[in-house]
Short mmCIF file of C-alpha atoms in Angstrom, two decimals:
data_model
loop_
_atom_site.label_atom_id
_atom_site.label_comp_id
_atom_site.label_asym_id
_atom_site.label_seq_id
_atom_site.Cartn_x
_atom_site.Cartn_y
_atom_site.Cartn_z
CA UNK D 1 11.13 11.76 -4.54
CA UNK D 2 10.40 10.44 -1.27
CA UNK D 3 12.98 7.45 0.34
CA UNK D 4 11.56 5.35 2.82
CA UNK D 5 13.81 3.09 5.07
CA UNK D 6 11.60 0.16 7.46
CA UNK D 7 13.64 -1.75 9.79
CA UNK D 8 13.76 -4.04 10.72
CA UNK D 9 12.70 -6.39 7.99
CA UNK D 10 11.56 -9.36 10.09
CA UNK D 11 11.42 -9.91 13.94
CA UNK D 12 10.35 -12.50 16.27
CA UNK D 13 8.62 -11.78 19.51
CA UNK D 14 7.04 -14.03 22.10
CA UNK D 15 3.23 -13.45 22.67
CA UNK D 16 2.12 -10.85 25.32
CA UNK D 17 6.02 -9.19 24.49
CA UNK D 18 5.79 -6.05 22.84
CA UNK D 19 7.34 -4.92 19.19
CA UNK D 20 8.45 -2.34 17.30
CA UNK D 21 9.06 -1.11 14.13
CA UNK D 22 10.81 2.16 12.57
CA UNK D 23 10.62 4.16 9.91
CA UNK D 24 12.67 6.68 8.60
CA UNK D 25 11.67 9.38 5.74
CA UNK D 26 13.66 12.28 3.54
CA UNK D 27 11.30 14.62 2.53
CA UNK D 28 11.15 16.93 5.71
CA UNK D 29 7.49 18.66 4.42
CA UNK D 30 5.64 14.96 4.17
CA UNK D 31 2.91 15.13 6.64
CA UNK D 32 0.85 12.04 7.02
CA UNK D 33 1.91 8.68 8.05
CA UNK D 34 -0.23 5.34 8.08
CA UNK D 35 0.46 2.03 8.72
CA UNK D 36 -0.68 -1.39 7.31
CA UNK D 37 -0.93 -4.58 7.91
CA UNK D 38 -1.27 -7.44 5.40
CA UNK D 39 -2.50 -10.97 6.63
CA UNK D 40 -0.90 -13.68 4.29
CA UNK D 41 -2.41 -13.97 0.82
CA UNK D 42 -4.66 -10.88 1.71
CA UNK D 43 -4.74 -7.33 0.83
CA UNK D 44 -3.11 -4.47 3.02
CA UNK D 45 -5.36 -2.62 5.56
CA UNK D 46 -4.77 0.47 7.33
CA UNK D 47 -4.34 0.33 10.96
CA UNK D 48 -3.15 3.38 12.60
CA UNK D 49 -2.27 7.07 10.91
CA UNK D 50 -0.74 9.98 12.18
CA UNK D 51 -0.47 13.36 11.38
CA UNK D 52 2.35 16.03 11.82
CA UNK D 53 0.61 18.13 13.67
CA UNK D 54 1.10 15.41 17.07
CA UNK D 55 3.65 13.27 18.34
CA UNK D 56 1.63 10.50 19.34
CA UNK D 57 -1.43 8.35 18.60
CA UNK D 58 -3.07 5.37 20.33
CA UNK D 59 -5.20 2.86 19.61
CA UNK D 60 -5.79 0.48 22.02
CA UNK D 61 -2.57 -1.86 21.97
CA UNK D 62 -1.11 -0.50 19.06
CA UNK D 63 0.55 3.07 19.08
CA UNK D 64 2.05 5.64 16.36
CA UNK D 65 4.97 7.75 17.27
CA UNK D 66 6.45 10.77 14.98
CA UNK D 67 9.63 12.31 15.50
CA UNK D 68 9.64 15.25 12.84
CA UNK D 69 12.96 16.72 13.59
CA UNK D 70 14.68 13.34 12.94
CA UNK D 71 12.26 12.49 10.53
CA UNK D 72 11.29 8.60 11.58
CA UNK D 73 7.82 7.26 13.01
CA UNK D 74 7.24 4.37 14.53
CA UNK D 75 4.41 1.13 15.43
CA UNK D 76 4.19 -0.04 18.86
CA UNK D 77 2.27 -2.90 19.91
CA UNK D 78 2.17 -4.11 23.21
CA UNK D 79 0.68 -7.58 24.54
CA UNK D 80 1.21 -9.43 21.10
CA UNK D 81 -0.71 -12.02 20.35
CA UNK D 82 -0.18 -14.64 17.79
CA UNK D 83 -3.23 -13.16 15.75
CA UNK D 84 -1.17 -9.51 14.78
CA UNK D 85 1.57 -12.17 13.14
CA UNK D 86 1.51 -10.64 9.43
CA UNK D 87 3.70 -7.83 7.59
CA UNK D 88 3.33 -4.46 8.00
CA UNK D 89 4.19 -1.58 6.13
CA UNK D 90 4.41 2.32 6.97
CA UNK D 91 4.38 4.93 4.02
CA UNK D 92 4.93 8.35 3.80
CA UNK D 93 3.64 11.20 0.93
CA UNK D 94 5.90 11.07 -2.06
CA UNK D 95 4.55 13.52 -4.58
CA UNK D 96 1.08 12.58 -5.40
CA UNK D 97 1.13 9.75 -4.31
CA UNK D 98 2.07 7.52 -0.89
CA UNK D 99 5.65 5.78 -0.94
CA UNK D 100 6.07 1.90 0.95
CA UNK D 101 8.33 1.12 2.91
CA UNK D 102 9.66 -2.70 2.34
CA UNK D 103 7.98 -4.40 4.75
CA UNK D 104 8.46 -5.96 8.60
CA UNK D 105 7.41 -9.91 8.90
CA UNK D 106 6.15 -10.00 12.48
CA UNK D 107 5.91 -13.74 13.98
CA UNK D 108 4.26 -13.88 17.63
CA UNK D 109 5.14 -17.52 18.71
CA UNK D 110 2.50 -18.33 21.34
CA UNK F 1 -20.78 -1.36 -0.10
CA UNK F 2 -17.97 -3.18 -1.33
CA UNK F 3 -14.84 -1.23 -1.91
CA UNK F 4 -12.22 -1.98 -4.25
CA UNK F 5 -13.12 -4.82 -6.16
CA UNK F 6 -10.35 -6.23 -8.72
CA UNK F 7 -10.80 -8.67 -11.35
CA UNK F 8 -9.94 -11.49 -12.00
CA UNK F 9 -8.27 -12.95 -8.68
CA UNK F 10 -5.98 -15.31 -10.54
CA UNK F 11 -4.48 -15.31 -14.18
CA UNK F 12 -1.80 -17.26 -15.90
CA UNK F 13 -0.45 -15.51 -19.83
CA UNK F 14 2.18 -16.86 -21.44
CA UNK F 15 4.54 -14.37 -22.77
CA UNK F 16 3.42 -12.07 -25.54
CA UNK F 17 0.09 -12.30 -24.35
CA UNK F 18 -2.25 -9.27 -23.42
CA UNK F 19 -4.26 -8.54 -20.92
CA UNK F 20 -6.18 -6.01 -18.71
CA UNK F 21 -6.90 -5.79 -15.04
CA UNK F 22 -10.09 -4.36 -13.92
CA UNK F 23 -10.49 -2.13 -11.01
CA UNK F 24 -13.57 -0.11 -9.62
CA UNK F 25 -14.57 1.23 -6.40
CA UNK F 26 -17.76 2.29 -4.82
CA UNK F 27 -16.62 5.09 -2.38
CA UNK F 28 -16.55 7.86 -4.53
CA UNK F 29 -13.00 8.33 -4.08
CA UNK F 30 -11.05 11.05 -6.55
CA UNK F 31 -7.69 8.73 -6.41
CA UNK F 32 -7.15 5.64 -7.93
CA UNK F 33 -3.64 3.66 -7.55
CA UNK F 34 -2.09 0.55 -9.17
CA UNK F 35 1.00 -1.28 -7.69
CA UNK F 36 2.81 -4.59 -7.66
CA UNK F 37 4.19 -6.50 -5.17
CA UNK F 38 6.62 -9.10 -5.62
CA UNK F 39 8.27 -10.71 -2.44
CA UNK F 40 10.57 -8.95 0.00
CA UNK F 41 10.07 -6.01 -2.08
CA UNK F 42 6.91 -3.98 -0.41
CA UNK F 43 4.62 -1.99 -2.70
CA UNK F 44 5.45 -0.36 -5.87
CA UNK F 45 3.51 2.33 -8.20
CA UNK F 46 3.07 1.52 -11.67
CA UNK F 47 0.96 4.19 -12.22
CA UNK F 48 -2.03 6.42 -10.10
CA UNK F 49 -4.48 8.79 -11.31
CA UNK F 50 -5.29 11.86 -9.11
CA UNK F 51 -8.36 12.98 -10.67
CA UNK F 52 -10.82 11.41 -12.93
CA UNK F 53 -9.45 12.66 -16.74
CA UNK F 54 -6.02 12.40 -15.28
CA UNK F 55 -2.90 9.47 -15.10
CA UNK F 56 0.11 9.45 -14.31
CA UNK F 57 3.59 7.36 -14.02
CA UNK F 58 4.56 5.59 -10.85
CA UNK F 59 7.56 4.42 -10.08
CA UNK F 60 7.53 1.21 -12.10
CA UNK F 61 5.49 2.06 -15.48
CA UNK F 62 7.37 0.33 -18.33
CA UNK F 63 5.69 -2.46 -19.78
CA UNK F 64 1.86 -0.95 -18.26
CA UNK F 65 -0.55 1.57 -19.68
CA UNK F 66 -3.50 2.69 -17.72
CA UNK F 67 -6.74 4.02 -18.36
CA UNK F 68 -9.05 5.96 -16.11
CA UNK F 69 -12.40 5.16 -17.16
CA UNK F 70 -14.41 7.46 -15.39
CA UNK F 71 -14.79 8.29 -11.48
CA UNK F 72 -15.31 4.34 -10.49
CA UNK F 73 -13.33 2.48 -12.81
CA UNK F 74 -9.05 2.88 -13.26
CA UNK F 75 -8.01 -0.22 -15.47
CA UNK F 76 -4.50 -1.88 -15.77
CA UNK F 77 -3.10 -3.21 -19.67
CA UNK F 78 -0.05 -5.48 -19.96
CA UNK F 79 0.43 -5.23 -23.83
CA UNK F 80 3.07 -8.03 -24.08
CA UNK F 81 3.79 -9.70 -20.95
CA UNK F 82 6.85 -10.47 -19.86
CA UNK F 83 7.90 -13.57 -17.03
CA UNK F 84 9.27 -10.05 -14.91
CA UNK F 85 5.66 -9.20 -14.50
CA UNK F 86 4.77 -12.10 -12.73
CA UNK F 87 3.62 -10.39 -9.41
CA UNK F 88 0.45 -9.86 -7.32
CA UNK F 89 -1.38 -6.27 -8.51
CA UNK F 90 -3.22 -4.48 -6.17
CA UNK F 91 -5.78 -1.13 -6.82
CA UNK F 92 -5.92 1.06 -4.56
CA UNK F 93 -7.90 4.11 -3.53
CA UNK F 94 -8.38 7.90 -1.56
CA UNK F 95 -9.89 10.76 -1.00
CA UNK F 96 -8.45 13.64 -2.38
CA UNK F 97 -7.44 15.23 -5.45
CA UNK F 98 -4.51 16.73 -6.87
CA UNK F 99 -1.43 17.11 -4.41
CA UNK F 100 -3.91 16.55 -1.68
CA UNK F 101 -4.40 12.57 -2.34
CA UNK F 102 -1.14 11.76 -0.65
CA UNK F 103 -2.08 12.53 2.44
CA UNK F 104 -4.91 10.37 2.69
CA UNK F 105 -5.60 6.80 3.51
CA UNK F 106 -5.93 4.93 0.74
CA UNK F 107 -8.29 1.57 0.48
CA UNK F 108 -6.86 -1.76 -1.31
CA UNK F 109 -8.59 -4.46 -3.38
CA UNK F 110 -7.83 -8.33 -2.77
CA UNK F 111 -5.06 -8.39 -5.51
CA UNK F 112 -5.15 -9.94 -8.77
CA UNK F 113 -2.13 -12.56 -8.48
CA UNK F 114 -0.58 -13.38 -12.01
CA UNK F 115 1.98 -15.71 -13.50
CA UNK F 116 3.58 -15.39 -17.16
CA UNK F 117 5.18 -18.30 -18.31
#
C-alpha cells in the first residue's frame, strides 16, 4: 500500500515568516494530493489540492508544489500569522482510499 | 446543509461495553470513511465503504465492524471495548465510487471523542 513520510513533525516560525512542509510518497501512479488543516479539538478541513497533471497551485498565501519524479509535494505559506497555528496533514491515494501522513504542529508566535 | 454529522460528541464505556457510532451525511457522496486518531499518530482507517452495499477493511479494523446503512448513513460498532480504543473517531466523506474515491476530497465530521476505562 501507499507509505507516506511528513516532515517535519513540528516547527516554529515567527509571524509574517514563511513555512514549509514536505511530503514524500511510494506509489509512483497516486495522483491527487490535498492538504488539511485541523484547528485544536476540531475536525480536519481541506485547504489546498493538487493534481498530477501540474506542478504548482496557489491560493492566496498558501501554495502546493508536486515533484512527480521524486515523488514529494509540498505546503507553502508565506506571511504567517498566528491564526494558521494548527496541524496539518497531506495524504496521498492508497488503494481506495486516501493515506495520512503523521502530522506537522505549526506554532506562529506573534 | 450540514455535512457530516457524527454522534454522540463525547462517550465514556468501560471495558466490555458496546457501542455504536453514528455517521450520516447530506451531500450525496458515494464514499464513506471511518478513522481514529490518537496523538502524534495522524489519521488511521478502520474501515471505508466505496459504494453504498459495499465495506471494506482499513488499515486498523480489529476490534470494529461497520455497517453501511444505505447512501447517507455508514455506522461504527465497538463490540467489546478495549482501554486501546480510547481515541477520537472521525467519518469522513467523497465523491466517487470504486477506485475513483481516492482521488477525491473527502469531508470530515466533528469527531466523536471516547474514553474506555
Amino acid at each position: 500500500g501507499e507509505n507516506v513520510e511528513q516532515h517535519p513533525s513540528t516547527l516554529s516560525v515567527q509571524e509574517g515568516d514563511s513555512a514549509v512542509i514536505k511530503c514524500t510518497y511510494s506509489d509512483s501512479a497516486s495522483n491527487y494530493f490535498p492538504w488539511y488543516k485541523q484547528e485544536l479539538g476540531k475536525r480536519p478541513q481541506l485547504i489546498i489540492d493538487i493534481r498530477s497533471n501540474v506542478g504548482e497551485k496557489k491560493d492566496q498565501r498558501i501554495a502546493v508544489t508536486l515533484n512527480k519524479t521524486a515523488k514529494h509535494f509540498s505546503l507553502h505559506i508565506t506571511e504567517t500569522q498566528p491564526e494558521d497555528s494548527a496541524v496539518y496533514f497531506c495524504a496521498s491515494p492508497g488503494g481506495r482510499a486516501l493515506t495520512f501522513g503523521s502530522g506537522t504542529r505549526l506554532q506562529v508566535q506573534p | 446543509n450540514a455535512g457530516v454529522t457524527q454522534t454522540p460528541k463525547f462517550q465514556v464505556l468501560k471495558t466490555g461495553q458496546s457501542m455504536t457510532l453514528q455517521c450520516a451525511q447530506d451531500m450525496n457522496h458515494n464514499s464513506m470513511y471511518w478513522y481514529r486518531q490518537d496523538p502524534g499518530m495522524g489519521l488511521r482507517l478502520i474501515y471505508y465503504s466505496a459504494s453504498e452495499g459495499t465495506t471494506d477493511k482499513g488499515e486498523v479494523p480489529n476490534g470494529y465492524n461497520v455497517s453501511r446503512l444505505n447512501k447517507r448513513e455508514f455506522s461504527l460498532r465497538l463490540e467489546s471495548a478495549a482501554p486501546s480504543q480510547t481515541s477520537v473517531y472521525f467519518c469522513a466523506s467523497s465523491w466517487g465510487q470504486g477506485s475513483k474515491n481516492s482521488n477525491q476530497p473527502q469531508h470530515f465530521g466533528d469527531g466523536t471523542r471516547l474514553s474506555i476505562l
